[in-house]
Structures are given as structure tokens and as C-alpha cells.
Amino acid sequence: MAAMVLTKAKIEKAVAAGVPAGKSHLMLWDANVTGLGVKVRPSGTCSWIYSYRPRGAGRSVAARTVTLGSWPSLALDTARAAAQVHMGAVVLGKDPAIDLRQERNREKRIVSACVAEFSAFMTRRRLVNAKTITSTLSRGLVPLAAREIAEITRADIVALVEKLEVAGKPGAAQDLRRHTGALLEWSVSKGYREFNPMAGLRRPRTSRADRLDNGRRLGRALSDGEVKAVWGTTAAASPFNGLVRLALLTGLRRGELAGLRWSDIGGDRITIHAERTKMGVQHEVPITSAMRAVLQAQPRTSNPLVFVSGRREGGTKLSGWSKLLSRLIAASSVRFTLHDCRRTVRTNLSRLGVAEDTAELCIGHVRRGLLGVYNKDRAWAARVAAFETLSNYVACNVSGFAPDGLHGLALVSSASSKGGAR
């Protein structure tokens, strides 16, 4: 169609008339600004485009187009102004289409966009810690969020890590270092940068003070006296108290307990499905009478979760862990973390003579290497015996009988030899 002086009325008339039969679209070219046109589609939607040939290119070179926006969202005067900007760029020897493509690629490769894409990548692969890793990167890389990932240097990352260390957050610093390294390695595989600047980075040798601090951060197992004190302090019925007691009996992780649903509890076992476990493998815990007593003490609400806060109708998922644990520490005079309960279970299983392989399966660890490839026995009978022994051990301890570490060892040994598999 020949160029015409476009007006709003002319465009509306063309849209109302529709695209001629057999045509994929209708072009209305503007006589006032060379190269500016409206592309009308059969659906009635319209887009402003600017068509041009690069400076010095003859008609043998195909015209290139840049989409300016949709009509009527982008008014005629605004579209003409945008087209004139691109026209000026062409006169100066630039190529608007290539420039826009590079800008889009740049936006795609800025750190914040890469974190989002990396998060989607982890979610597709169903990484259990995808949300945690994304949160660490989103918060930790804020000062670099608007920069291209190809520009990020080792010094940039080290500066952020050291800032956390100086602030007394060594755990957060370690997480940021590790997860940023993974992000950069992924960006290399995507072609967003040539190499990973964190590759080969060695942490400084630890001092004696560092090792002492690391020992504290790595946690500990509670003594029998401490377990008794914590158990006694959690006697009052409350979701958090019940969660702590179940942690001391099962060795489940905090997230696994917080997300525990009534539907996860069967007749003889608690099932933590693969998508909720750290190892990505379904984990089953045999239910003992002590565990069942803790579970039965929890009120049933419309909420599917076992441990819920009662602040709202039906309850909500437990939160405010630091405050809840601080109160328990103050009341029991035992300083510990919830993960220390898991370490306590694992330690007590060894103290009670449970075979190492069985004890590892009891807390949901998976066999490594060739052992994991060829040994598919889940040692169910041995695990049942191990948790019964552990529950008896805890019961003797908290009731005032001094545990001697020998309760039920014959039962565990005989069950291990039978090797019940599931």
C-alpha cells in the first residue's frame, strides 16, 4: 500500500475494514516519517514498526525492522518520534535492530536476571534447596544485581563474602561463596561468560580460634542430662514442644518436621516424600509408642500440617523459630539448636550398638558409591528395632532411670542379622 499521512482515524478505519482475504497482515506506511508503519493483523491487533536498511547498504540487502510498540497504546506522535530517533542512529552508521538485540541480551545476562534463570533451572531439576539457594543469592548479590555477570570478578565476590565474615556471619559467608560459585559455573555452561572466577579459590588456613568457632557451629549431641532437661521443659502441650520431642525421637530435620502432614503418618511409619528430603530420596521412620504419644497430643485442625501455630483459624505453619528456641533454651538452661537433636539421635544410635549402615539409614542418609548402587536393602526390620531401642533409651532417661547404653542391644543385633528389607 502506498504511503499516506497517517492519522488515528485512518488507522481505525483500516482496522475496522480488516486484513484482505489471503493476506497475513496489512501494512499502513506513514508519508511523514519514512520507514514508519502500522502492521495490522487479522486479529485486529496493531504494531508500530520502523523499517530501514543499514547505512551504505543497497537494495540488494533486505530491509530490517524494529518493533516500536503496539497501537493504540503507543500514540502516533510518540511512534513518529521513536522512528526518528532510530533514523538518526542509521544515519550515524548504527544498526538499531542489532543494538536492541544486544540490549536485550545484556538485560538477560545481568546478575539479577541470571539468578532468576538459575533458580528456574534448579527448580526444573527439583533441587530440594532451590529456594534457599535462590534466597541466599538474591540477598547476598544485591550490590551486583544490575551488573552483567560477565563483568563480575573474584574480587567482587570476595568483598561481599568478607563483609559477611566481618559482620559475624560466617555461615552466611560460606553459603554465599559456595552458591555464587555454582551460579558462575552455570553461567559458563550457558555461554554468559568465559570462565568461573571462583574456580581454584582457596579459603585461608584456619587459626585455632577459627577451629574452635567451627566446632561450635558444627553443633553437638546433647548429653543424657540435657535431653532430660529439654524433655521436661517441653511437657506443656504446644506445637513447638511436640516438634522438639519428635526431633529427639526421630532425628528428622527441622524442615521435614515443620512440613509434616497428617497424611504422612501411616499405621507403622512416618513417610517423608522425596521432594521434601534433602537427599531427594523418600525416607520412612518406624513409629514407636513414644512417637505416637507425641503425635496424638497434637490437636487436629482443618490444617493438613501436624505442627501448626494457633494464631489463625485452622492454624498456620510454625514460624519464629529463633524466638521459640530462645524461650526453650532459657527455660531448660540447655543451649542447643534443633539440628543438634538430629545429631543426638545419630550419636545415641551408635551408643546403643546400632550398625553404622543401619544408623545412617535411620536418619535418612543414602549409601554412597558402589554400595549405594548395588545394596538396595532398606534394612526395615533393623530400623524398627533401632528406633524401639532408642525410644526405650530416651524413656528410661527422662523418667529418671540412668541409661546404661545396653537397653535392647540384643534386639537390634538379632534384627540386623535378619535384615528385613523394604
GROMACS .gro file of C-alpha atoms in nm:
model
  422
    1MET     CA    1   0.000   0.000   0.000
    2ALA     CA    2   0.130   0.347  -0.088
    3ALA     CA    3   0.244   0.573   0.192
    4MET     CA    4  -0.009   0.817   0.336
    5VAL     CA    5  -0.014   1.076   0.608
    6LEU     CA    6  -0.132   0.853   0.891
    7THR     CA    7  -0.397   0.972   1.134
    8LYS     CA    8  -0.580   0.799   1.414
    9ALA     CA    9  -0.898   0.795   1.205
   10LYS     CA   10  -0.726   0.630   0.907
   11ILE     CA   11  -0.577   0.359   1.127
   12GLU     CA   12  -0.912   0.292   1.297
   13LYS     CA   13  -1.081   0.268   0.954
   14ALA     CA   14  -0.822   0.017   0.831
   15VAL     CA   15  -0.859  -0.194   1.144
   16ALA     CA   16  -1.239  -0.193   1.107
   17ALA     CA   17  -1.211  -0.299   0.740
   18GLY     CA   18  -0.983  -0.586   0.837
   19VAL     CA   19  -0.700  -0.762   0.657
   20PRO     CA   20  -0.776  -0.856   0.293
   21ALA     CA   21  -0.853  -1.222   0.233
   22GLY     CA   22  -0.545  -1.434   0.174
   23LYS     CA   23  -0.312  -1.182   0.343
   24SER     CA   24  -0.127  -1.247   0.670
   25HIS     CA   25  -0.128  -0.876   0.758
   26LEU     CA   26  -0.186  -0.524   0.625
   27MET     CA   27   0.083  -0.253   0.628
   28LEU     CA   28  -0.002   0.119   0.654
   29TRP     CA   29   0.306   0.332   0.580
   30ASP     CA   30   0.343   0.689   0.703
   31ALA     CA   31   0.433   0.957   0.446
   32ASN     CA   32   0.564   1.196   0.713
   33VAL     CA   33   0.837   0.967   0.852
   34THR     CA   34   0.998   0.734   0.600
   35GLY     CA   35   1.008   0.376   0.725
   36LEU     CA   36   0.737   0.415   0.989
   37GLY     CA   37   0.437   0.188   0.952
   38VAL     CA   38   0.149   0.017   1.129
   39LYS     CA   39   0.118  -0.360   1.096
   40VAL     CA   40  -0.248  -0.467   1.115
   41ARG     CA   41  -0.314  -0.835   1.188
   42PRO     CA   42  -0.630  -1.038   1.118
   43SER     CA   43  -0.699  -1.045   1.493
   44GLY     CA   44  -0.730  -0.665   1.491
   45THR     CA   45  -0.411  -0.602   1.689
   46CYS     CA   46  -0.165  -0.347   1.551
   47SER     CA   47   0.206  -0.278   1.600
   48TRP     CA   48   0.424   0.016   1.506
   49ILE     CA   49   0.737  -0.083   1.316
   50TYR     CA   50   1.033   0.106   1.174
   51SER     CA   51   1.183  -0.041   0.856
   52TYR     CA   52   1.530   0.057   0.731
   53ARG     CA   53   1.845  -0.056   0.554
   54PRO     CA   54   2.184  -0.007   0.720
   55ARG     CA   55   2.386   0.292   0.602
   56GLY     CA   56   2.572   0.215   0.279
   57ALA     CA   57   2.369  -0.097   0.204
   58GLY     CA   58   2.197  -0.108  -0.132
   59ARG     CA   59   1.859  -0.251  -0.215
   60SER     CA   60   2.020  -0.591  -0.252
   61VAL     CA   61   2.025  -0.602   0.129
   62ALA     CA   62   1.694  -0.698   0.290
   63ALA     CA   63   1.529  -0.430   0.497
   64ARG     CA   64   1.543  -0.471   0.874
   65THR     CA   65   1.261  -0.385   1.111
   66VAL     CA   66   1.235  -0.271   1.468
   67THR     CA   67   0.910  -0.304   1.663
   68LEU     CA   68   0.835   0.021   1.843
   69GLY     CA   69   0.523  -0.078   2.034
   70SER     CA   70   0.155  -0.158   1.994
   71TRP     CA   71  -0.118   0.073   1.868
   72PRO     CA   72  -0.313   0.247   2.019
   73SER     CA   73  -0.102   0.212   2.338
   74LEU     CA   74   0.175   0.397   2.157
   75ALA     CA   75   0.026   0.715   2.009
   76LEU     CA   76   0.104   0.832   1.654
   77ASP     CA   77   0.318   1.129   1.760
   78THR     CA   78   0.520   0.912   2.000
   79ALA     CA   79   0.574   0.649   1.732
   80ARG     CA   80   0.698   0.914   1.487
   81ALA     CA   81   0.941   1.048   1.746
   82ALA     CA   82   1.075   0.698   1.819
   83ALA     CA   83   1.117   0.624   1.448
   84GLN     CA   84   1.309   0.950   1.400
   85VAL     CA   85   1.548   0.850   1.680
   86HIS     CA   86   1.622   0.522   1.500
   87MET     CA   87   1.652   0.710   1.170
   88GLY     CA   88   1.920   0.930   1.324
   89ALA     CA   89   2.105   0.624   1.451
   90VAL     CA   90   2.107   0.474   1.100
   91VAL     CA   91   2.249   0.799   0.957
   92LEU     CA   92   2.532   0.772   1.211
   93GLY     CA   93   2.611   0.420   1.091
   94LYS     CA   94   2.443   0.231   1.373
   95ASP     CA   95   2.209  -0.065   1.338
   96PRO     CA   96   1.902  -0.028   1.567
   97ALA     CA   97   1.797  -0.394   1.538
   98ILE     CA   98   2.139  -0.519   1.645
   99ASP     CA   99   2.161  -0.259   1.921
  100LEU     CA  100   1.823  -0.362   2.061
  101ARG     CA  101   1.915  -0.730   2.044
  102GLN     CA  102   2.238  -0.663   2.231
  103GLU     CA  103   2.049  -0.463   2.492
  104ARG     CA  104   1.802  -0.747   2.543
  105ASN     CA  105   2.090  -0.991   2.577
  106ARG     CA  106   2.258  -0.757   2.825
  107GLU     CA  107   1.940  -0.740   3.031
  108LYS     CA  108   1.915  -1.117   3.022
  109ARG     CA  109   2.272  -1.150   3.146
  110ILE     CA  110   2.264  -0.907   3.435
  111VAL     CA  111   2.315  -1.076   3.770
  112SER     CA  112   1.956  -1.042   3.893
  113ALA     CA  113   1.820  -1.199   3.573
  114CYS     CA  114   2.079  -1.477   3.589
  115VAL     CA  115   1.982  -1.556   3.948
  116ALA     CA  116   1.618  -1.586   3.838
  117GLU     CA  117   1.713  -1.811   3.544
  118PHE     CA  118   1.941  -2.020   3.767
  119SER     CA  119   1.655  -2.057   4.015
  120ALA     CA  120   1.426  -2.184   3.739
  121PHE     CA  121   1.700  -2.426   3.631
  122MET     CA  122   1.729  -2.565   3.986
  123THR     CA  123   1.352  -2.593   4.018
  124ARG     CA  124   1.330  -2.790   3.692
  125ARG     CA  125   1.593  -3.026   3.828
  126ARG     CA  126   1.389  -3.046   4.151
  127LEU     CA  127   1.676  -2.948   4.377
  128VAL     CA  128   1.548  -2.963   4.734
  129ASN     CA  129   1.737  -2.648   4.839
  130ALA     CA  130   1.648  -2.440   4.532
  131LYS     CA  131   1.452  -2.182   4.732
  132THR     CA  132   1.723  -2.149   4.997
  133ILE     CA  133   1.997  -2.108   4.736
  134THR     CA  134   1.792  -1.852   4.545
  135SER     CA  135   1.728  -1.655   4.864
  136THR     CA  136   2.099  -1.657   4.953
  137LEU     CA  137   2.197  -1.529   4.608
  138SER     CA  138   1.917  -1.272   4.582
  139ARG     CA  139   2.006  -1.118   4.918
  140GLY     CA  140   2.382  -1.158   4.902
  141LEU     CA  141   2.437  -1.026   4.549
  142VAL     CA  142   2.223  -0.710   4.578
  143PRO     CA  143   2.524  -0.475   4.522
  144LEU     CA  144   2.598  -0.656   4.194
  145ALA     CA  145   2.239  -0.712   4.080
  146ALA     CA  146   2.242  -0.459   3.793
  147ARG     CA  147   2.582  -0.559   3.652
  148GLU     CA  148   2.644  -0.807   3.371
  149ILE     CA  149   2.750  -1.143   3.504
  150ALA     CA  150   3.043  -1.146   3.259
  151GLU     CA  151   3.185  -0.840   3.438
  152ILE     CA  152   3.183  -0.997   3.785
  153THR     CA  153   3.532  -1.062   3.922
  154ARG     CA  154   3.666  -1.274   4.203
  155ALA     CA  155   3.740  -0.956   4.396
  156ASP     CA  156   3.372  -0.855   4.376
  157ILE     CA  157   3.258  -1.183   4.534
  158VAL     CA  158   3.537  -1.197   4.792
  159ALA     CA  159   3.445  -0.845   4.907
  160LEU     CA  160   3.084  -0.949   4.970
  161VAL     CA  161   3.191  -1.268   5.147
  162GLU     CA  162   3.439  -1.084   5.370
  163LYS     CA  163   3.173  -0.826   5.458
  164LEU     CA  164   2.956  -1.106   5.599
  165GLU     CA  165   3.251  -1.256   5.786
  166VAL     CA  166   3.334  -0.920   5.945
  167ALA     CA  167   2.967  -0.886   6.044
  168GLY     CA  168   2.998  -1.211   6.240
  169LYS     CA  169   2.803  -1.423   5.990
  170PRO     CA  170   3.049  -1.695   5.886
  171GLY     CA  171   2.774  -1.939   5.792
  172ALA     CA  172   2.610  -1.688   5.559
  173ALA     CA  173   2.952  -1.605   5.413
  174GLN     CA  174   3.025  -1.970   5.341
  175ASP     CA  175   2.684  -2.019   5.179
  176LEU     CA  176   2.727  -1.711   4.959
  177ARG     CA  177   3.075  -1.824   4.849
  178ARG     CA  178   2.955  -2.175   4.763
  179HIS     CA  179   2.629  -2.080   4.591
  180THR     CA  180   2.786  -1.795   4.394
  181GLY     CA  181   3.048  -2.038   4.267
  182ALA     CA  182   2.768  -2.265   4.146
  183LEU     CA  183   2.590  -1.971   3.979
  184LEU     CA  184   2.907  -1.866   3.797
  185GLU     CA  185   2.981  -2.223   3.688
  186TRP     CA  186   2.627  -2.246   3.547
  187SER     CA  187   2.675  -1.912   3.366
  188VAL     CA  188   2.984  -2.055   3.196
  189SER     CA  189   2.783  -2.354   3.073
  190LYS     CA  190   2.522  -2.111   2.934
  191GLY     CA  191   2.787  -1.914   2.748
  192TYR     CA  192   2.724  -1.599   2.952
  193ARG     CA  193   3.091  -1.576   3.048
  194GLU     CA  194   3.416  -1.748   2.953
  195PHE     CA  195   3.530  -1.884   3.290
  196ASN     CA  196   3.436  -1.911   3.656
  197PRO     CA  197   3.642  -1.657   3.855
  198MET     CA  198   3.577  -1.854   4.175
  199ALA     CA  199   3.741  -2.170   4.039
  200GLY     CA  200   4.052  -2.259   4.234
  201LEU     CA  201   3.978  -2.012   4.513
  202ARG     CA  202   4.115  -2.147   4.839
  203ARG     CA  203   3.988  -2.042   5.175
  204PRO     CA  204   4.253  -1.901   5.412
  205ARG     CA  205   4.402  -2.153   5.653
  206THR     CA  206   4.203  -2.161   5.974
  207SER     CA  207   4.350  -2.044   6.300
  208ARG     CA  208   4.299  -2.214   6.636
  209ALA     CA  209   4.025  -1.962   6.718
  210ASP     CA  210   3.857  -2.038   6.385
  211ARG     CA  211   3.864  -2.409   6.461
  212LEU     CA  212   3.708  -2.350   6.799
  213ASP     CA  213   3.434  -2.141   6.641
  214ASN     CA  214   3.381  -2.403   6.371
  215GLY     CA  215   3.344  -2.668   6.637
  216ARG     CA  216   3.066  -2.467   6.797
  217ARG     CA  217   2.894  -2.403   6.464
  218LEU     CA  218   2.914  -2.767   6.361
  219GLY     CA  219   2.693  -2.843   6.656
  220ARG     CA  220   2.697  -3.120   6.911
  221ALA     CA  221   2.499  -3.407   7.055
  222LEU     CA  222   2.308  -3.343   7.376
  223SER     CA  223   2.408  -3.539   7.685
  224ASP     CA  224   2.156  -3.760   7.866
  225GLY     CA  225   2.114  -3.493   8.131
  226GLU     CA  226   2.047  -3.227   7.868
  227VAL     CA  227   1.794  -3.446   7.688
  228LYS     CA  228   1.617  -3.499   8.021
  229ALA     CA  229   1.612  -3.124   8.088
  230VAL     CA  230   1.478  -3.039   7.742
  231TRP     CA  231   1.219  -3.317   7.761
  232GLY     CA  232   1.098  -3.195   8.098
  233THR     CA  233   1.072  -2.837   7.974
  234THR     CA  234   0.861  -2.945   7.675
  235ALA     CA  235   0.597  -3.119   7.889
  236ALA     CA  236   0.335  -2.850   7.829
  237ALA     CA  237   0.123  -2.921   7.522
  238SER     CA  238   0.225  -2.694   7.234
  239PRO     CA  239   0.315  -2.748   6.868
  240PHE     CA  240   0.678  -2.644   6.916
  241ASN     CA  241   0.724  -2.861   7.224
  242GLY     CA  242   0.582  -3.158   7.036
  243LEU     CA  243   0.809  -3.088   6.740
  244VAL     CA  244   1.118  -3.082   6.964
  245ARG     CA  245   1.022  -3.410   7.130
  246LEU     CA  246   0.962  -3.578   6.796
  247ALA     CA  247   1.300  -3.446   6.678
  248LEU     CA  248   1.468  -3.619   6.975
  249LEU     CA  249   1.292  -3.945   6.888
  250THR     CA  250   1.318  -3.947   6.507
  251GLY     CA  251   1.620  -3.737   6.406
  252LEU     CA  252   1.412  -3.568   6.136
  253ARG     CA  253   1.528  -3.230   6.009
  254ARG     CA  254   1.350  -2.910   6.111
  255GLY     CA  255   1.202  -2.857   5.766
  256GLU     CA  256   1.081  -3.216   5.750
  257LEU     CA  257   0.908  -3.179   6.086
  258ALA     CA  258   0.766  -2.834   6.008
  259GLY     CA  259   0.617  -2.967   5.684
  260LEU     CA  260   0.493  -3.294   5.835
  261ARG     CA  261   0.133  -3.367   5.733
  262TRP     CA  262  -0.120  -3.596   5.891
  263SER     CA  263  -0.133  -3.779   5.560
  264ASP     CA  264   0.240  -3.862   5.605
  265ILE     CA  265   0.160  -4.069   5.914
  266GLY     CA  266   0.063  -4.428   5.842
  267GLY     CA  267  -0.010  -4.722   6.063
  268ASP     CA  268   0.351  -4.815   6.129
  269ARG     CA  269   0.561  -4.536   5.981
  270ILE     CA  270   0.614  -4.168   5.912
  271THR     CA  271   0.683  -4.106   5.543
  272ILE     CA  272   0.882  -3.805   5.425
  273HIS     CA  273   0.837  -3.796   5.049
  274ALA     CA  274   1.135  -3.750   4.820
  275GLU     CA  275   1.052  -3.392   4.717
  276ARG     CA  276   1.080  -3.282   5.081
  277THR     CA  277   1.402  -3.458   5.179
  278LYS     CA  278   1.749  -3.312   5.150
  279MET     CA  279   1.877  -3.623   4.974
  280GLY     CA  280   1.586  -3.636   4.727
  281VAL     CA  281   1.500  -3.991   4.837
  282GLN     CA  282   1.187  -4.096   5.025
  283HIS     CA  283   1.257  -4.153   5.395
  284GLU     CA  284   1.048  -4.367   5.628
  285VAL     CA  285   1.067  -4.369   6.007
  286PRO     CA  286   0.911  -4.658   6.202
  287ILE     CA  287   0.659  -4.523   6.453
  288THR     CA  288   0.719  -4.620   6.816
  289SER     CA  289   0.472  -4.583   7.101
  290ALA     CA  290   0.666  -4.278   7.224
  291MET     CA  291   0.639  -4.110   6.883
  292ARG     CA  292   0.269  -4.193   6.861
  293ALA     CA  293   0.209  -4.035   7.202
  294VAL     CA  294   0.369  -3.710   7.082
  295LEU     CA  295   0.161  -3.712   6.763
  296GLN     CA  296  -0.165  -3.790   6.943
  297ALA     CA  297  -0.107  -3.491   7.172
  298GLN     CA  298  -0.129  -3.257   6.873
  299PRO     CA  299  -0.480  -3.119   6.807
  300ARG     CA  300  -0.637  -3.197   6.470
  301THR     CA  301  -0.747  -2.886   6.281
  302SER     CA  302  -0.853  -2.811   5.926
  303ASN     CA  303  -0.483  -2.755   5.852
  304PRO     CA  304  -0.315  -3.062   5.698
  305LEU     CA  305   0.007  -2.993   5.893
  306VAL     CA  306   0.074  -3.169   6.223
  307PHE     CA  307   0.256  -2.882   6.395
  308VAL     CA  308   0.073  -2.553   6.344
  309SER     CA  309   0.054  -2.216   6.510
  310GLY     CA  310  -0.288  -2.139   6.653
  311ARG     CA  311  -0.292  -1.770   6.577
  312ARG     CA  312  -0.542  -1.809   6.291
  313GLU     CA  313  -0.842  -2.026   6.212
  314GLY     CA  314  -0.711  -2.374   6.134
  315GLY     CA  315  -0.359  -2.269   6.230
  316THR     CA  316  -0.063  -2.176   6.014
  317LYS     CA  317   0.280  -2.328   5.958
  318LEU     CA  318   0.513  -2.274   6.252
  319SER     CA  319   0.742  -1.972   6.223
  320GLY     CA  320   0.953  -1.755   6.451
  321TRP     CA  321   1.196  -2.038   6.519
  322SER     CA  322   1.459  -1.820   6.686
  323LYS     CA  323   1.215  -1.685   6.945
  324LEU     CA  324   1.063  -2.026   7.014
  325LEU     CA  325   1.403  -2.188   7.059
  326SER     CA  326   1.536  -1.899   7.271
  327ARG     CA  327   1.248  -1.944   7.516
  328LEU     CA  328   1.313  -2.316   7.537
  329ILE     CA  329   1.685  -2.260   7.593
  330ALA     CA  330   1.612  -2.012   7.871
  331ALA     CA  331   1.363  -2.247   8.039
  332SER     CA  332   1.577  -2.561   8.012
  333SER     CA  333   1.920  -2.398   8.061
  334VAL     CA  334   2.042  -2.609   7.768
  335ARG     CA  335   2.193  -2.423   7.475
  336PHE     CA  336   2.132  -2.617   7.154
  337THR     CA  337   1.996  -2.598   6.801
  338LEU     CA  338   1.718  -2.806   6.651
  339HIS     CA  339   1.973  -2.978   6.429
  340ASP     CA  340   2.156  -3.082   6.747
  341CYS     CA  341   1.854  -3.305   6.816
  342ARG     CA  342   1.930  -3.487   6.490
  343ARG     CA  343   2.295  -3.525   6.590
  344THR     CA  344   2.182  -3.655   6.929
  345VAL     CA  345   1.967  -3.926   6.769
  346ARG     CA  346   2.253  -4.035   6.543
  347THR     CA  347   2.500  -4.038   6.832
  348ASN     CA  348   2.268  -4.236   7.060
  349LEU     CA  349   2.207  -4.493   6.788
  350SER     CA  350   2.581  -4.558   6.780
  351ARG     CA  351   2.599  -4.566   7.160
  352LEU     CA  352   2.325  -4.829   7.157
  353GLY     CA  353   2.525  -5.052   6.925
  354VAL     CA  354   2.324  -4.998   6.608
  355ALA     CA  355   2.526  -5.088   6.298
  356GLU     CA  356   2.664  -4.784   6.117
  357ASP     CA  357   2.482  -4.863   5.792
  358THR     CA  358   2.151  -4.902   5.976
  359ALA     CA  359   2.206  -4.587   6.183
  360GLU     CA  360   2.272  -4.385   5.867
  361LEU     CA  361   1.953  -4.517   5.707
  362CYS     CA  362   1.763  -4.431   6.026
  363ILE     CA  363   1.834  -4.061   5.977
  364GLY     CA  364   1.770  -4.063   5.604
  365HIS     CA  365   2.125  -4.066   5.471
  366VAL     CA  366   2.187  -4.259   5.150
  367ARG     CA  367   2.458  -4.512   5.078
  368ARG     CA  368   2.743  -4.372   4.871
  369GLY     CA  369   2.939  -4.508   4.579
  370LEU     CA  370   2.912  -4.870   4.468
  371LEU     CA  371   2.748  -4.963   4.797
  372GLY     CA  372   2.457  -4.738   4.709
  373VAL     CA  373   2.445  -4.873   4.354
  374TYR     CA  374   2.426  -5.240   4.448
  375ASN     CA  375   2.283  -5.259   4.801
  376LYS     CA  376   1.913  -5.174   4.779
  377ASP     CA  377   1.819  -5.334   5.112
  378ARG     CA  378   1.644  -5.072   5.328
  379ALA     CA  379   1.703  -5.275   5.649
  380TRP     CA  380   1.347  -5.209   5.764
  381ALA     CA  381   1.335  -5.466   6.047
  382ALA     CA  382   1.669  -5.344   6.178
  383ARG     CA  383   1.548  -4.983   6.170
  384VAL     CA  384   1.228  -5.077   6.354
  385ALA     CA  385   1.436  -5.240   6.626
  386ALA     CA  386   1.678  -4.946   6.636
  387PHE     CA  387   1.404  -4.685   6.688
  388GLU     CA  388   1.230  -4.902   6.950
  389THR     CA  389   1.559  -4.926   7.135
  390LEU     CA  390   1.617  -4.553   7.104
  391SER     CA  391   1.266  -4.471   7.232
  392ASN     CA  392   1.318  -4.703   7.529
  393TYR     CA  393   1.653  -4.540   7.596
  394VAL     CA  394   1.501  -4.190   7.593
  395ALA     CA  395   1.209  -4.308   7.810
  396CYS     CA  396   1.445  -4.453   8.071
  397ASN     CA  397   1.649  -4.135   8.069
  398VAL     CA  398   1.365  -3.885   8.107
  399SER     CA  399   1.183  -4.097   8.366
  400GLY     CA  400   1.479  -4.089   8.599
  401PHE     CA  401   1.647  -4.421   8.526
  402ALA     CA  402   2.010  -4.374   8.430
  403PRO     CA  403   2.057  -4.514   8.078
  404ASP     CA  404   2.339  -4.763   8.066
  405GLY     CA  405   2.355  -4.782   7.687
  406LEU     CA  406   2.262  -5.150   7.686
  407HIS     CA  407   1.882  -5.146   7.657
  408GLY     CA  408   1.764  -5.356   7.363
  409LEU     CA  409   2.104  -5.429   7.213
  410ALA     CA  410   2.022  -5.797   7.169
  411LEU     CA  411   1.706  -5.696   6.985
  412VAL     CA  412   1.900  -5.469   6.750
  413SER     CA  413   2.166  -5.729   6.681
  414SER     CA  414   1.916  -6.004   6.605
  415ALA     CA  415   1.707  -5.778   6.380
  416SER     CA  416   2.017  -5.668   6.193
  417SER     CA  417   2.106  -6.029   6.120
  418LYS     CA  418   1.755  -6.095   5.985
  419GLY     CA  419   1.792  -5.795   5.751
  420GLY     CA  420   1.427  -5.720   5.689
  421ALA     CA  421   1.413  -5.519   5.369
  422ARG     CA  422   1.168  -5.264   5.247
   0.00000   0.00000   0.00000
